[in-house]
Coordinates of N, CA, C and O and ligand atoms in Angstrom, one line a residue:
X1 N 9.0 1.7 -15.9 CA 8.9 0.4 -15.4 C 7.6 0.3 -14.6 O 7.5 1.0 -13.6
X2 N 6.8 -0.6 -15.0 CA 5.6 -0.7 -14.0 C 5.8 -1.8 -12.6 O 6.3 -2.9 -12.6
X3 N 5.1 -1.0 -11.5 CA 5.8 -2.2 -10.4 C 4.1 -2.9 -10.0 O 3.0 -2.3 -9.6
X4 N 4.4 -4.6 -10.2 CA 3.4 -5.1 -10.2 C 2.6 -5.1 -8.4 O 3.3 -5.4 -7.5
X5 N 1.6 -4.8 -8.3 CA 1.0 -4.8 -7.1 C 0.2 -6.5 -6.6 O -0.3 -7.4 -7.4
X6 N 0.4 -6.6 -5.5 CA 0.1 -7.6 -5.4 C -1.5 -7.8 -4.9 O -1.7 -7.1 -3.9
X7 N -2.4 -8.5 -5.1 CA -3.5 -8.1 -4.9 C -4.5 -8.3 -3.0 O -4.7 -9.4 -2.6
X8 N -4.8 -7.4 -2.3 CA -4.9 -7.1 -1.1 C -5.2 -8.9 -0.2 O -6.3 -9.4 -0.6
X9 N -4.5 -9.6 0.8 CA -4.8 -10.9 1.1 C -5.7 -10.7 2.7 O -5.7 -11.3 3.8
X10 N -6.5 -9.6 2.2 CA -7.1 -9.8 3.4 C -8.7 -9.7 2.7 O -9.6 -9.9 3.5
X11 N -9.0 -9.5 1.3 CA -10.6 -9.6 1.1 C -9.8 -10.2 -0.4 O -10.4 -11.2 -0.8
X12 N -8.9 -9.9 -1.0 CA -9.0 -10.4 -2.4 C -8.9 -8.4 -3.3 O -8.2 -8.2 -4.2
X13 N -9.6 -7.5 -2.6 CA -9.3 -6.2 -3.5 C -8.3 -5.7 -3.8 O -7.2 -6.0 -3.4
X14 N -8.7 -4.4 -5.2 CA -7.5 -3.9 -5.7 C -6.6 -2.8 -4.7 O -7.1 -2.1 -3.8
X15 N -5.5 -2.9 -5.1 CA -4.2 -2.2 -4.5 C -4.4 -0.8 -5.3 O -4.8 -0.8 -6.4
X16 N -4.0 0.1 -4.7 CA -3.6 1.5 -5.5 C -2.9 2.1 -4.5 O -3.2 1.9 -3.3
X17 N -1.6 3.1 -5.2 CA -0.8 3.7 -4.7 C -1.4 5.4 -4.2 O -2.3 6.1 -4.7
X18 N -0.8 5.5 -3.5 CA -1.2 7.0 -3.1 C 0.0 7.4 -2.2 O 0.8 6.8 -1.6
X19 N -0.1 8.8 -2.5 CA 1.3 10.0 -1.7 C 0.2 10.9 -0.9 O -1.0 10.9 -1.0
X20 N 1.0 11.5 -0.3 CA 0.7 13.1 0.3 C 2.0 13.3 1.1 O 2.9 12.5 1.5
X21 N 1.6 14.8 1.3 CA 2.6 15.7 1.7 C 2.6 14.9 3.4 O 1.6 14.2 3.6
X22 N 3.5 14.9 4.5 CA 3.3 14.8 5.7 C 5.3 15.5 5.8 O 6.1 14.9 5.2
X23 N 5.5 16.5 6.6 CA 6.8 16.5 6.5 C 7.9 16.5 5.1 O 9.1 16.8 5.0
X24 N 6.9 16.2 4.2 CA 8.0 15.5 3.3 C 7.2 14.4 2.5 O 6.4 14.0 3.3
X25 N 7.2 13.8 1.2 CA 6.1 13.2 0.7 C 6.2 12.1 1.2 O 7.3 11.7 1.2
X26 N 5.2 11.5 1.5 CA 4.8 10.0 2.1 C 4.1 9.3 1.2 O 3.3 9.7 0.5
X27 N 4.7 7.6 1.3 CA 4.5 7.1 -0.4 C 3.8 5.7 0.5 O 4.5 5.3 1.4
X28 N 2.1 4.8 0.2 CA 1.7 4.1 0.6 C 0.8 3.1 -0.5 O 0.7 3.3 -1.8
X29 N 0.4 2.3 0.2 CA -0.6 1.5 -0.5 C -1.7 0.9 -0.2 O -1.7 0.0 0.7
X30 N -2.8 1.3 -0.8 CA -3.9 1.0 -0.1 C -4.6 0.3 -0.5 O -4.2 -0.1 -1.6
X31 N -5.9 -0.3 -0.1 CA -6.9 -1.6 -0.3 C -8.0 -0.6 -0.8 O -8.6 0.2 -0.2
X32 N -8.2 -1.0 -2.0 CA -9.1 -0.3 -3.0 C -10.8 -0.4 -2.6 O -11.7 0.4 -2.9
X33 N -10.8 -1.6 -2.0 CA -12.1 -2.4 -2.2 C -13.0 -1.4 -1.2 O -12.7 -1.3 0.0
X34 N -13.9 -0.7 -1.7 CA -14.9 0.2 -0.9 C -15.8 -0.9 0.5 O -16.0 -0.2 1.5
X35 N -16.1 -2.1 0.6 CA -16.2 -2.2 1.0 C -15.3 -3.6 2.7 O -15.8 -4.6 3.3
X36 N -14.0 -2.9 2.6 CA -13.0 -3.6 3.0 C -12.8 -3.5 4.2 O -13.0 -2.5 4.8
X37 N -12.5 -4.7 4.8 CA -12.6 -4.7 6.4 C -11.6 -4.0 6.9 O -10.7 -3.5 6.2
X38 N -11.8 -3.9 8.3 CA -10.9 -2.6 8.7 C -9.5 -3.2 8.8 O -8.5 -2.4 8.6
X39 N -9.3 -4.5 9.1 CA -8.0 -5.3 8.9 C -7.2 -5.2 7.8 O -6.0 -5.5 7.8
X40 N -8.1 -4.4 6.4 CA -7.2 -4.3 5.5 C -5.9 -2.8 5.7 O -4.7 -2.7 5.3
X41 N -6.7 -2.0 6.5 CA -5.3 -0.8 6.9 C -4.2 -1.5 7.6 O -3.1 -0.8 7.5
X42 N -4.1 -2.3 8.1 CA -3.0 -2.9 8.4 C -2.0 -3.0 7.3 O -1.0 -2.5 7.9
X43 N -1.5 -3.2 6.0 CA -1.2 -3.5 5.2 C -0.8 -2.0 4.8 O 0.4 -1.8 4.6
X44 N -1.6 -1.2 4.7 CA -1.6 0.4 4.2 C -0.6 1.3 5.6 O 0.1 2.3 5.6
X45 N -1.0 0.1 7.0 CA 0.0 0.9 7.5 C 1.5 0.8 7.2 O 2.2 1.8 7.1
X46 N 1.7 -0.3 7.0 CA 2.8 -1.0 6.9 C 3.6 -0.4 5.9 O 4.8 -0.2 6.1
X47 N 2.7 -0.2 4.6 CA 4.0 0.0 3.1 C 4.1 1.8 3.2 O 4.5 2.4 2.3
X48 N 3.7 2.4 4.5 CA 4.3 3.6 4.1 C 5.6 4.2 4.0 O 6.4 3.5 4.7
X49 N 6.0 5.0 3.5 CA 7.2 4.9 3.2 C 7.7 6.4 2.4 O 7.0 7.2 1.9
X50 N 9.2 6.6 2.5 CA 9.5 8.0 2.1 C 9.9 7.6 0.5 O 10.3 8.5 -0.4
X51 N 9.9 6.4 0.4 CA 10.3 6.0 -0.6 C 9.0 5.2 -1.8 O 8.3 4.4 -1.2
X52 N 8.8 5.3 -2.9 CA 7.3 4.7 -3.4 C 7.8 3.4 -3.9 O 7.2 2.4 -4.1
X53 N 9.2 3.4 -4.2 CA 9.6 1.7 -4.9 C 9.3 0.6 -3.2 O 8.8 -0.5 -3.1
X54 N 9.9 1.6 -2.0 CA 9.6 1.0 -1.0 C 8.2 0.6 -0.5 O 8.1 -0.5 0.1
X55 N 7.2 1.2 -0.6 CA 6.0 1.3 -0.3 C 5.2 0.1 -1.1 O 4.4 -0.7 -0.6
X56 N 5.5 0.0 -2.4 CA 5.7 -1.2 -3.2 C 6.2 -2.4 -2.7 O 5.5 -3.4 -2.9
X57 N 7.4 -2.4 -2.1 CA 7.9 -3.7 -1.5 C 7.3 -4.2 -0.3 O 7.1 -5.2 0.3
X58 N 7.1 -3.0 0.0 CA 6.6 -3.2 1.5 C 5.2 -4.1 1.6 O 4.9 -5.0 2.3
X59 N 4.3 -3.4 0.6 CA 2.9 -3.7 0.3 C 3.3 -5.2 -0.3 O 2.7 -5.9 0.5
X60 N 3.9 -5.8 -1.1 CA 3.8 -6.8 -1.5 C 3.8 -7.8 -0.6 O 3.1 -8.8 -0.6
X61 N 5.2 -7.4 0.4 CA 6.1 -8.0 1.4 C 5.0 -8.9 2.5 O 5.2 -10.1 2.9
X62 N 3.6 -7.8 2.9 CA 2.9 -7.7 3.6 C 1.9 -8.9 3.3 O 1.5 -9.8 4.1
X63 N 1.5 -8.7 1.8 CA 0.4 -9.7 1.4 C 1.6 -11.4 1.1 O 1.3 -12.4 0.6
X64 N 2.4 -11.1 1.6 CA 3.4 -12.6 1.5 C 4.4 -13.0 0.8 O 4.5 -14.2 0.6
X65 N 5.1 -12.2 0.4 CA 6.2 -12.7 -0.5 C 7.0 -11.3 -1.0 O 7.9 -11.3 -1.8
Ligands
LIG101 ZN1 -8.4 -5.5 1.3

């Protein structure tokens, strides 16, 4: 099942998912756009998550809905 990303509402850039290890794997979403204000980590802080369906909700949740 693909989970639709919602596209970043602080410049308009693409979303992509990313993990790493911290403790235990940590599941986020980040603002693609190389050149993205720093306001866009807000968003990336927000959908982290131990969970990646979560991190997904979270990210969407963030950009509004
Ligand atoms: Zn952005």
């Amino acid at each position: 099942m693909r989970e639709n990303l919602k596209p970043c509402k602080k410049c308009g850039g693409k979303p992509v998912r990313e993990h790493w290890y911290s403790g235990g794997l940590v599941f986020a979403v980040r603002c693609d756009n190389p050149d993205r204000p720093d306001t866009c980590s807000e968003a990336f802080y927000y959908s982290r998550s131990k969970d990646p369906k979560e991190a997904i909700r979270k990210w969407n949740e963030f950009q509004g809905g």
